[in-house]
mmCIF file of C-alpha atoms and ligand atoms in Angstrom:
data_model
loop_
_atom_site.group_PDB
_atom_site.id
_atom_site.type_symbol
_atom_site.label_atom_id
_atom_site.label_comp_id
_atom_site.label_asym_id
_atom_site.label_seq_id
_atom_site.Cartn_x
_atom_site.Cartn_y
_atom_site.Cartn_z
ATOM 1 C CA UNK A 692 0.000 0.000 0.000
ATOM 2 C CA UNK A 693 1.288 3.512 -0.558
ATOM 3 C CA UNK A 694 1.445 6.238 1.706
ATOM 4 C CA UNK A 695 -1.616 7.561 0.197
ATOM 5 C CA UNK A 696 -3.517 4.340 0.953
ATOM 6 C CA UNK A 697 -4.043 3.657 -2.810
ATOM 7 C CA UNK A 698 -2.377 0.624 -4.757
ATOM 8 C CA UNK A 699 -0.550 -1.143 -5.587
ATOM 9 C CA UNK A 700 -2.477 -2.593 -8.624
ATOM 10 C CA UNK A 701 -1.967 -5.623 -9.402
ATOM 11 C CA UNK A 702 -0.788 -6.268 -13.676
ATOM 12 C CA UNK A 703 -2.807 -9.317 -13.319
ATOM 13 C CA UNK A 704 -6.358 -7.779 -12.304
ATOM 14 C CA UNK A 705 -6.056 -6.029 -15.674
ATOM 15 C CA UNK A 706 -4.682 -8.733 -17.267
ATOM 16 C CA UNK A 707 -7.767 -10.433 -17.119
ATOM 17 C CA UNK A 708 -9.823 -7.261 -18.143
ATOM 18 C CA UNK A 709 -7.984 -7.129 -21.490
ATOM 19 C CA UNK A 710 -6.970 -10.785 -21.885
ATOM 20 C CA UNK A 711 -3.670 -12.203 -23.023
ATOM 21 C CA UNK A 712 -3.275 -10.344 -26.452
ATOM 22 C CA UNK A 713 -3.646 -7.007 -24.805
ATOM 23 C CA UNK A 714 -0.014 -6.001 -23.337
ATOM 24 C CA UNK A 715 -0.236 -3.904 -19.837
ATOM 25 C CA UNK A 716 1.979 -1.871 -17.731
ATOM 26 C CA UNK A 717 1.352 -0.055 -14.464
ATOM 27 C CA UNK A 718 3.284 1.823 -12.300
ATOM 28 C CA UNK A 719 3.125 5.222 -9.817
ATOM 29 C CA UNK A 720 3.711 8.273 -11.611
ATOM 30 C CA UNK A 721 7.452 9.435 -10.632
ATOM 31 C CA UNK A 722 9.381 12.548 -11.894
ATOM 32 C CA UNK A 723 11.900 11.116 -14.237
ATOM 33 C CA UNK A 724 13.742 12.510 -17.029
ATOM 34 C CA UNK A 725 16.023 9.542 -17.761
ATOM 35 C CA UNK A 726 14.194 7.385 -20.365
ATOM 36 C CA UNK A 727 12.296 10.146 -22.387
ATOM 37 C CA UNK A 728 12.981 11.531 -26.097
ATOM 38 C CA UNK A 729 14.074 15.155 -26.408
ATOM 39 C CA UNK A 730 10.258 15.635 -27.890
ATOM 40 C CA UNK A 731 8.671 14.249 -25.107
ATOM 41 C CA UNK A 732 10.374 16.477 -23.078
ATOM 42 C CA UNK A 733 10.004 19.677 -25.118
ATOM 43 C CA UNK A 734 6.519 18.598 -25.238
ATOM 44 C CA UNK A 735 6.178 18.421 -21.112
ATOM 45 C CA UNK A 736 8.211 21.192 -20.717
ATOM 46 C CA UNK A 737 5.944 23.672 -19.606
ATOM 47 C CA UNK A 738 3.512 21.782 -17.439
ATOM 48 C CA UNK A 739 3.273 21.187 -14.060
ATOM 49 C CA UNK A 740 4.932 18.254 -11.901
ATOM 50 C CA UNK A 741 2.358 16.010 -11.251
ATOM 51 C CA UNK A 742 1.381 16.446 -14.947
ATOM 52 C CA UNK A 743 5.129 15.401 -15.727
ATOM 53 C CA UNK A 744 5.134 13.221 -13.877
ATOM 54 C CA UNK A 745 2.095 11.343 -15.085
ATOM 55 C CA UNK A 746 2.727 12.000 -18.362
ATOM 56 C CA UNK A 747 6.791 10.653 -18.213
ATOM 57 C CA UNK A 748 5.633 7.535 -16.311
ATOM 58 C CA UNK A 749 3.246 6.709 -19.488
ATOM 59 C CA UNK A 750 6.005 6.945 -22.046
ATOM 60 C CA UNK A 751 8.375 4.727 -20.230
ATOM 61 C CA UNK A 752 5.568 2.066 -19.102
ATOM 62 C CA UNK A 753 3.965 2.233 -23.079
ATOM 63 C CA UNK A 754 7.926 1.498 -24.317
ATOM 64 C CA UNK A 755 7.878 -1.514 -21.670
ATOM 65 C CA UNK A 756 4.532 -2.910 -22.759
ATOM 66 C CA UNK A 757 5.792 -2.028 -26.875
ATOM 67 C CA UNK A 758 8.771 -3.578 -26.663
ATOM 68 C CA UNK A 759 7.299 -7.321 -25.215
ATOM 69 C CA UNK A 760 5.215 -6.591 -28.354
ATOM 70 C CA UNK A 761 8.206 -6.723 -30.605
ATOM 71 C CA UNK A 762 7.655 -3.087 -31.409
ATOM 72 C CA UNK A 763 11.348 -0.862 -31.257
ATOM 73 C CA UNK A 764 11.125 1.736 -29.014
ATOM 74 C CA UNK A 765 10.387 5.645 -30.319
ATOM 75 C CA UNK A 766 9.178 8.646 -29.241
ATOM 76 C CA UNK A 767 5.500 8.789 -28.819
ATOM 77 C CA UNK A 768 4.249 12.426 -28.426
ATOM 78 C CA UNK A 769 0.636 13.263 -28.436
ATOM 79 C CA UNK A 770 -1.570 14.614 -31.044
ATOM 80 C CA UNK A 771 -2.773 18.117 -31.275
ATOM 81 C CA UNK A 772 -5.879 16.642 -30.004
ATOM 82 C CA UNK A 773 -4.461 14.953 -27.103
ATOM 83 C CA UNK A 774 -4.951 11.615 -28.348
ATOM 84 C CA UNK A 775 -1.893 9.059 -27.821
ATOM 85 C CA UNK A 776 0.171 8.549 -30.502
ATOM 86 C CA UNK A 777 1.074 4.866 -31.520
ATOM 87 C CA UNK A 778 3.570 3.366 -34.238
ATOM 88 C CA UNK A 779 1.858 1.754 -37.234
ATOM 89 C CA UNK A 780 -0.015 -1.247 -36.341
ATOM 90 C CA UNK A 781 -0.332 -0.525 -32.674
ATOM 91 C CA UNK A 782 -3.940 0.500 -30.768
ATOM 92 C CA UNK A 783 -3.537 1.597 -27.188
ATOM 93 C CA UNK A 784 -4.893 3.856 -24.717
ATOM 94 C CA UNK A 785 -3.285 5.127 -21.691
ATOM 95 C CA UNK A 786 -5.343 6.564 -18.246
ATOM 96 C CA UNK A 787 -4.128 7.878 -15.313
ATOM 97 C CA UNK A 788 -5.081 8.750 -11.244
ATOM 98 C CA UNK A 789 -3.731 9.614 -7.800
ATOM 99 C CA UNK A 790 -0.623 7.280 -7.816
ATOM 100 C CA UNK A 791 -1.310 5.075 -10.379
ATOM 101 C CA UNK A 792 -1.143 5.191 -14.300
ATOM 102 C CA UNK A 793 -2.004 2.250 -16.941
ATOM 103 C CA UNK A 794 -1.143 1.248 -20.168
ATOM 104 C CA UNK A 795 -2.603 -1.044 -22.708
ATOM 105 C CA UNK A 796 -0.958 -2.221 -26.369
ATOM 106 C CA UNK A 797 -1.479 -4.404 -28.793
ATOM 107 C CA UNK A 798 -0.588 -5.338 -32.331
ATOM 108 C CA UNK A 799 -2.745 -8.159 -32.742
ATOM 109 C CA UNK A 800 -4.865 -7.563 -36.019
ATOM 110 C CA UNK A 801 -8.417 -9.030 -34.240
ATOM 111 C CA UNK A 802 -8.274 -5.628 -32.359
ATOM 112 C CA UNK A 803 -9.310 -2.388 -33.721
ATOM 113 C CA UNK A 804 -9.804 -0.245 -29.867
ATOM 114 C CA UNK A 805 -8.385 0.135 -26.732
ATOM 115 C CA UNK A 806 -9.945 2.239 -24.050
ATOM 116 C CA UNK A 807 -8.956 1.647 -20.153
ATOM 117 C CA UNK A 808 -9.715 4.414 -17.574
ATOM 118 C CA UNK A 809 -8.849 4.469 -13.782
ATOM 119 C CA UNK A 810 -10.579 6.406 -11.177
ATOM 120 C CA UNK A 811 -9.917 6.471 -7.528
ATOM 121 C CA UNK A 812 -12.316 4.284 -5.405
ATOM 122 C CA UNK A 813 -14.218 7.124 -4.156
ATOM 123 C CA UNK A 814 -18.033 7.867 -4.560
ATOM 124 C CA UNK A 815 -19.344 10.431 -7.397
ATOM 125 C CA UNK A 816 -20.261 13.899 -5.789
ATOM 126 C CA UNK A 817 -24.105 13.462 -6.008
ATOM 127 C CA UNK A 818 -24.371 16.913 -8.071
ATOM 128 C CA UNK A 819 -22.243 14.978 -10.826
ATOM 129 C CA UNK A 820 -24.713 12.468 -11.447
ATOM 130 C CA UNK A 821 -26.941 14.390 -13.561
ATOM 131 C CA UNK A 822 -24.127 15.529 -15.751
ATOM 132 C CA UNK A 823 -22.995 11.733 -16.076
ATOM 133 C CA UNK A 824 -25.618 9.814 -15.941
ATOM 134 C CA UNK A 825 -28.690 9.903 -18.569
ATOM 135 C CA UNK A 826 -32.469 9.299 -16.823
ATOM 136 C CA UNK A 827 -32.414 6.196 -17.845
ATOM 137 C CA UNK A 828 -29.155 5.180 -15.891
ATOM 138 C CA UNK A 829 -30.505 6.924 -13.160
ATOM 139 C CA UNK A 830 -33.556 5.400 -12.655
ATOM 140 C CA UNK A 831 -31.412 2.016 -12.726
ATOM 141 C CA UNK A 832 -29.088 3.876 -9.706
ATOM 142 C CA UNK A 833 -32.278 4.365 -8.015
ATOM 143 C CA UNK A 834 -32.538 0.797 -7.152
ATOM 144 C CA UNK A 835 -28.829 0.420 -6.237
ATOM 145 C CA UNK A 836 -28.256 -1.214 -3.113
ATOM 146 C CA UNK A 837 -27.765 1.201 0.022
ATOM 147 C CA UNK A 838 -24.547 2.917 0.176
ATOM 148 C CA UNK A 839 -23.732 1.778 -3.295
ATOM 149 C CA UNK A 840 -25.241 4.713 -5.571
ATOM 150 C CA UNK A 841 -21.817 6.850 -5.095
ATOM 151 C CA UNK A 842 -19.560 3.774 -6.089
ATOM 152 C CA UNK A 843 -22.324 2.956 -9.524
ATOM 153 C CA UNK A 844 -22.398 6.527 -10.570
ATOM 154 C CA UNK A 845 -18.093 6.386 -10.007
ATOM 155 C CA UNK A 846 -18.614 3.992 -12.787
ATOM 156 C CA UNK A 847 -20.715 5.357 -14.957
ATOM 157 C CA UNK A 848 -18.161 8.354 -15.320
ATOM 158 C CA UNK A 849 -15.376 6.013 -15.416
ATOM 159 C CA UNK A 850 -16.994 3.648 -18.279
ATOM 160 C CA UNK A 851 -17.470 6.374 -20.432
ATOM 161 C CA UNK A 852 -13.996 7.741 -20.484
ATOM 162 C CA UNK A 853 -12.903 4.402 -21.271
ATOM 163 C CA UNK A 854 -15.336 3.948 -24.217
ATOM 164 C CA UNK A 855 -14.668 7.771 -25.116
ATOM 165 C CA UNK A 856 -11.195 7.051 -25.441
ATOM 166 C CA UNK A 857 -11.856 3.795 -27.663
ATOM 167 C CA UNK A 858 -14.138 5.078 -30.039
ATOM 168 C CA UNK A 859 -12.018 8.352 -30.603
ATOM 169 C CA UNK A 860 -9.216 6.147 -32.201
ATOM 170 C CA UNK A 861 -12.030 5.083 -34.727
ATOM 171 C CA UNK A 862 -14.171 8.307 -35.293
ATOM 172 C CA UNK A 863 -12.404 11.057 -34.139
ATOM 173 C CA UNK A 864 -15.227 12.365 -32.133
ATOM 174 C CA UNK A 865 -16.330 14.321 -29.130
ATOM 175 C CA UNK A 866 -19.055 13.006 -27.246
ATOM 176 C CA UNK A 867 -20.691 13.800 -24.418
ATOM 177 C CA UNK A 868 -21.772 11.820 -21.459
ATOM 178 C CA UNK A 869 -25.153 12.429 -22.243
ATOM 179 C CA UNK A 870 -24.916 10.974 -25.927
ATOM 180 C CA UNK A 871 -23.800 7.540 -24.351
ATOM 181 C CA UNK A 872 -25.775 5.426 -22.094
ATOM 182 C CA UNK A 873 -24.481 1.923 -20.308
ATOM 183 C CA UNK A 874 -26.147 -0.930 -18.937
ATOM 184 C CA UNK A 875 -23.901 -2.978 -16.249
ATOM 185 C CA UNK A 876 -23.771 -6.590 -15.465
ATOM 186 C CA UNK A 877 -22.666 -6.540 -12.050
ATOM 187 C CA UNK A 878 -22.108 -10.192 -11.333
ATOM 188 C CA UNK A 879 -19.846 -10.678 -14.483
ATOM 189 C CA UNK A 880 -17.725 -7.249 -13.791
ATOM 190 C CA UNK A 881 -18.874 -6.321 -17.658
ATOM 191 C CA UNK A 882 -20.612 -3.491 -19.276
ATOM 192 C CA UNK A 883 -22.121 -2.989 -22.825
ATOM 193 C CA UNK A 884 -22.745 0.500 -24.143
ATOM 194 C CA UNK A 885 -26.498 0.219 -25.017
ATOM 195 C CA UNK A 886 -27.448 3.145 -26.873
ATOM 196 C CA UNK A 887 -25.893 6.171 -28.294
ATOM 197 C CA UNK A 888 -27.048 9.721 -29.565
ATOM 198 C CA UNK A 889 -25.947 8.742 -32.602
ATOM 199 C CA UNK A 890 -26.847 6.743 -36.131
ATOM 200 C CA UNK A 891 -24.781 6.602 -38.901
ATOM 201 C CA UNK A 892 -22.759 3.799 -40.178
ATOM 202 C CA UNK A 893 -19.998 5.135 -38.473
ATOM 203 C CA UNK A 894 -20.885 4.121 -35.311
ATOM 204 C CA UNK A 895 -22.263 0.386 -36.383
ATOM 205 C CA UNK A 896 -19.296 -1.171 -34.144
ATOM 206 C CA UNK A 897 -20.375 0.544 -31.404
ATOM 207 C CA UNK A 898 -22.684 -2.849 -30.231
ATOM 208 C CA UNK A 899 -19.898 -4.703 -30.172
ATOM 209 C CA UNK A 900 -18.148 -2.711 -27.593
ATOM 210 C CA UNK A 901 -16.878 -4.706 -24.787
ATOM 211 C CA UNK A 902 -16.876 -3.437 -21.713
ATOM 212 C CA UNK A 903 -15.060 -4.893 -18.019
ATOM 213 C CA UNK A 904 -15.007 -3.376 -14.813
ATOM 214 C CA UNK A 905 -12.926 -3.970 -11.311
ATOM 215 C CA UNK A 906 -12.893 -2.648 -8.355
ATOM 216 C CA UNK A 907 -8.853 -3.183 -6.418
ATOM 217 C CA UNK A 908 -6.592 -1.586 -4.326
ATOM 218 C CA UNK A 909 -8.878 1.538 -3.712
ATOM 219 C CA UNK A 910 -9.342 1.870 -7.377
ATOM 220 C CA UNK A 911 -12.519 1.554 -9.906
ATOM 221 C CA UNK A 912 -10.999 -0.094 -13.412
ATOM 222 C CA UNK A 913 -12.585 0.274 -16.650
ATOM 223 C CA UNK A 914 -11.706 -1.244 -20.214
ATOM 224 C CA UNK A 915 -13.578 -1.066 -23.519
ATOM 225 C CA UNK A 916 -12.289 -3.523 -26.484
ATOM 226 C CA UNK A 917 -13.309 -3.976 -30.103
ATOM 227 C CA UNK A 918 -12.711 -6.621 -31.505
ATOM 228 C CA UNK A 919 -12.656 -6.380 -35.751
ATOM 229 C CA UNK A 920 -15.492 -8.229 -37.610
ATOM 230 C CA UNK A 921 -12.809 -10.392 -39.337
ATOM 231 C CA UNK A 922 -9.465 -11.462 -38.804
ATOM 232 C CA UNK A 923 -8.136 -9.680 -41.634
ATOM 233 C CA UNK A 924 -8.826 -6.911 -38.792
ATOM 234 C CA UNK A 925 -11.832 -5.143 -41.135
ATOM 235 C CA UNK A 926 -14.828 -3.757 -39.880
HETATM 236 C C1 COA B 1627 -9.735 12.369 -23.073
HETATM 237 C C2 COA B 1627 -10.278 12.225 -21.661
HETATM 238 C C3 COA B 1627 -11.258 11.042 -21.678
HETATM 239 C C4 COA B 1627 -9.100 11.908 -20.725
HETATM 240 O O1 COA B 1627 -9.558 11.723 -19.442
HETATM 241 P P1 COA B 1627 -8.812 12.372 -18.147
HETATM 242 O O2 COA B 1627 -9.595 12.005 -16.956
HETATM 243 O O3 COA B 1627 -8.554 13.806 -18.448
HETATM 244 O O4 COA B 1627 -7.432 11.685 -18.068
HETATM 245 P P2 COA B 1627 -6.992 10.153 -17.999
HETATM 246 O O5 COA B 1627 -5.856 10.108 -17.091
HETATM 247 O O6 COA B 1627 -8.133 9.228 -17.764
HETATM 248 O O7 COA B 1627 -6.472 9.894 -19.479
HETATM 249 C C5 COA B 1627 -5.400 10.632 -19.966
HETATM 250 C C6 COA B 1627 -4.979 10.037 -21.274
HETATM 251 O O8 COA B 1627 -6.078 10.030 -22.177
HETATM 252 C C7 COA B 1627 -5.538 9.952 -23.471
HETATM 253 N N1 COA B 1627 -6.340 10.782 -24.343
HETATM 254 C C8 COA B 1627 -6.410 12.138 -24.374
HETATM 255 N N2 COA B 1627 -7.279 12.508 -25.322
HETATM 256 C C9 COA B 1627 -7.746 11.387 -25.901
HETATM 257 C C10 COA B 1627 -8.668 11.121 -26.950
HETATM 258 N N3 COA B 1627 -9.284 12.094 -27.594
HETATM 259 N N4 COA B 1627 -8.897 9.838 -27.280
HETATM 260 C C11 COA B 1627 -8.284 8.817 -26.640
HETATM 261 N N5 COA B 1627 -7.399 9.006 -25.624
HETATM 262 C C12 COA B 1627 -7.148 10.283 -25.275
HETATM 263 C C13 COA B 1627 -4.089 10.405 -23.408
HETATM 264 O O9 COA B 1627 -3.276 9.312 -23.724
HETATM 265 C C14 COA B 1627 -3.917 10.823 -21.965
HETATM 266 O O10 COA B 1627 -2.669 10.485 -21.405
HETATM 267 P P3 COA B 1627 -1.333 11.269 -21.852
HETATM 268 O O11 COA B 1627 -1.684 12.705 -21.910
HETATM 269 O O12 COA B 1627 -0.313 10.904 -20.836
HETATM 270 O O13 COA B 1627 -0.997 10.729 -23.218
HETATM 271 C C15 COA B 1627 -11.008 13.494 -21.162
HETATM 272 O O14 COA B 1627 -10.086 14.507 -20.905
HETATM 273 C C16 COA B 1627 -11.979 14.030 -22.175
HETATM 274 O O15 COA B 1627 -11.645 14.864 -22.995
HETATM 275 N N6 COA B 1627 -13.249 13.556 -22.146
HETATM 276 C C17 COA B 1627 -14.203 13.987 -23.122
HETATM 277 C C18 COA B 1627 -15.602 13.877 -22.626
HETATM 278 C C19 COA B 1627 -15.956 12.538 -22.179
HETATM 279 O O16 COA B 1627 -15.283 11.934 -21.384
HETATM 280 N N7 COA B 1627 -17.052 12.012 -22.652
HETATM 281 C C20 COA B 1627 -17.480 10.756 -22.174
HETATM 282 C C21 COA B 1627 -18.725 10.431 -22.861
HETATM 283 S S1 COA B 1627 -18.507 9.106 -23.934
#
C-alpha cells in the first residue's frame, strides 16, 4: 500500500480485463527525465509536476509494454488533439489517477480499440450524477443497493472515459456523457454500451463494444475492447 492508501495494482487484475493479447503496464507516476525523447520532453516542458510526472511515467511504461510486443522503441508524443500517438499497427490507450497510471498495447490484427480508464475508489459527488448519468441510468441507480449509488455513478463516469477514449481512435469524435448510455452486469464485472445519440454507419461497431469493470486496491478499473469483424482486422 502507498502512503496515500491507494495501490498497488496488481498487472494481473487487468490482465484479465484485457486478456492475453492485450499487453499492460502499471506503475506510480514518478518525476523522471532519464528514459524520455528530447520531444517528449520539449513537449512536457511547460507543465506542471504532477502532470510530468504522469505524463513521463506513461512513455516509459507504453515502451515496456511495446517492446514485449516486438515493437522498437520511439518517441511517442501526443496529437494536437491529445490523443496518444502509436507506431503503425499498434492501438492503445493510456489513463491515469492519484498514484497510479495504466497502459494497454497491442498489435494483434483481431483488435481495432483500446480504451482503459482508472478512477480512484471514491463515490461520485451526487451533483455529478446528472451531468454523467442519462435518466435512464438513473432510474437504474435508483434501485442500487444502500450505500452503493456513489460507487455505480463512479462507474458510470469512469466507463465512459474508457469507451470515449476507444471510439475516438475510430471516429475522431467528441461526445458527451449524455450521448452515451451503459447498462452494467454486475455479477460478471462487464458493461455494454447500449445506446448512443448517434446513427450513422460510423458508429455500427459501437454494439460490439466490450466493456469490463474492477474494483482493487482503492481503485474503480474500466476497459472497452473492439474486436474487428474479421481477422483480416476489417470492420
Ligand atoms: C480524453 C479524456 C477522456 C481523458 O480523461 P482524463 O480524466 O482527463 O485523463 P486520464 O488520465 O483518464 O487519461 C489521460 C490520457 O487520455 C488519453 N487521451 C487524451 N485525449 C484522448 C482522446 N481524444 N482519445 C483517446 N485518448 C485520449 C491520453 O493518452 C492521456 O494520457 P497522456 O496525456 O499521458 O498521453 C477526457 O479529458 C476528455 O476529454 N473527455 C471527453 C468527454 C468525455 O469523457 N465524454 C465521455 C462520454 S462518452
Amino acid at each position: 500500500m502507498h502512503e496515500s492508501g491507494f495501490g498497488p495494482l496488481d498487472r494481473s487484475v487487468v490482465s484479465a480485463m484485457l486478456g492475453q493479447r492485450i499487453e499492460i503496464e502499471i506503475a506510480a507516476p514518478a518525476l523522471v527525465s532519464q528514459g524520455l525523447y528530447p520531444e517528449e520532453l520539449q513537449y512536457i516542458a511547460r507543465a506542471v509536476e504532477k502532470r510530468q510526472a504522469e505524463f513521463a511515467t506513461a512513455r516509459i511504461c507504453a515502451r515496456r509494454a511495446l517492446a514485449r510486443l516486438g515493437v522498437a522503441p520511439c518517441a511517442l508524443v501526443p496529437n494536437a488533439d491529445r490523443s496518444p500517438s502509436w507506431p503503425n499497427g499498434v492501438v492503445g490507450s493510456i489513463a491515469h489517477t492519484t498514484d497510479c497510471c495504466i497502459v494497454a498495447v497491442t498489435n494483434a490484427p483481431e483488435i481495432i480499440g483500446i480504451g482503459v480508464d482508472i478512477e480512484v475508489d471514491a463515490p461520485l459527488e451526487p451533483n455529478l450524477e446528472r451531468m454523467i448519468c442519462t435518466e435512464r441510468e438513473r432510474r437504474w441507480l435508483d434501485c442500487a443497493k444502500p450505500g452503493e449509488r456513489g460507487f455505480l455513478g463512479k462507474l458510470h463516469f469512469s466507463a465512459k472515459e474508457a469507451f470515449y477514449k476507444c471510439q475516438y481512435s475510430i471516429t475522431g469524435t467528441f461526445l458527451d456523457f449524455a450521448q452515451v448510455e451503459i447498462k452494467f452486469d454486475l455479477a460478471r464485472q462487464s458493461f455494454a454500451i447500449v445506446a448512443l445519440a448517434r446513427q450513422d454507419p460510423a458508429w455500427d461497431f459501437v454494439p460490439r463494444a466490450q466493456g469490463r469493470f474492477r474494483r482493487a486496491a482503492g481503485f474503480v478499473i474500466t476497459s472497452v475492447t473492439l474486436a474487428a469483424f474479421n481477422s483480416a482486422g476489417q470492420l
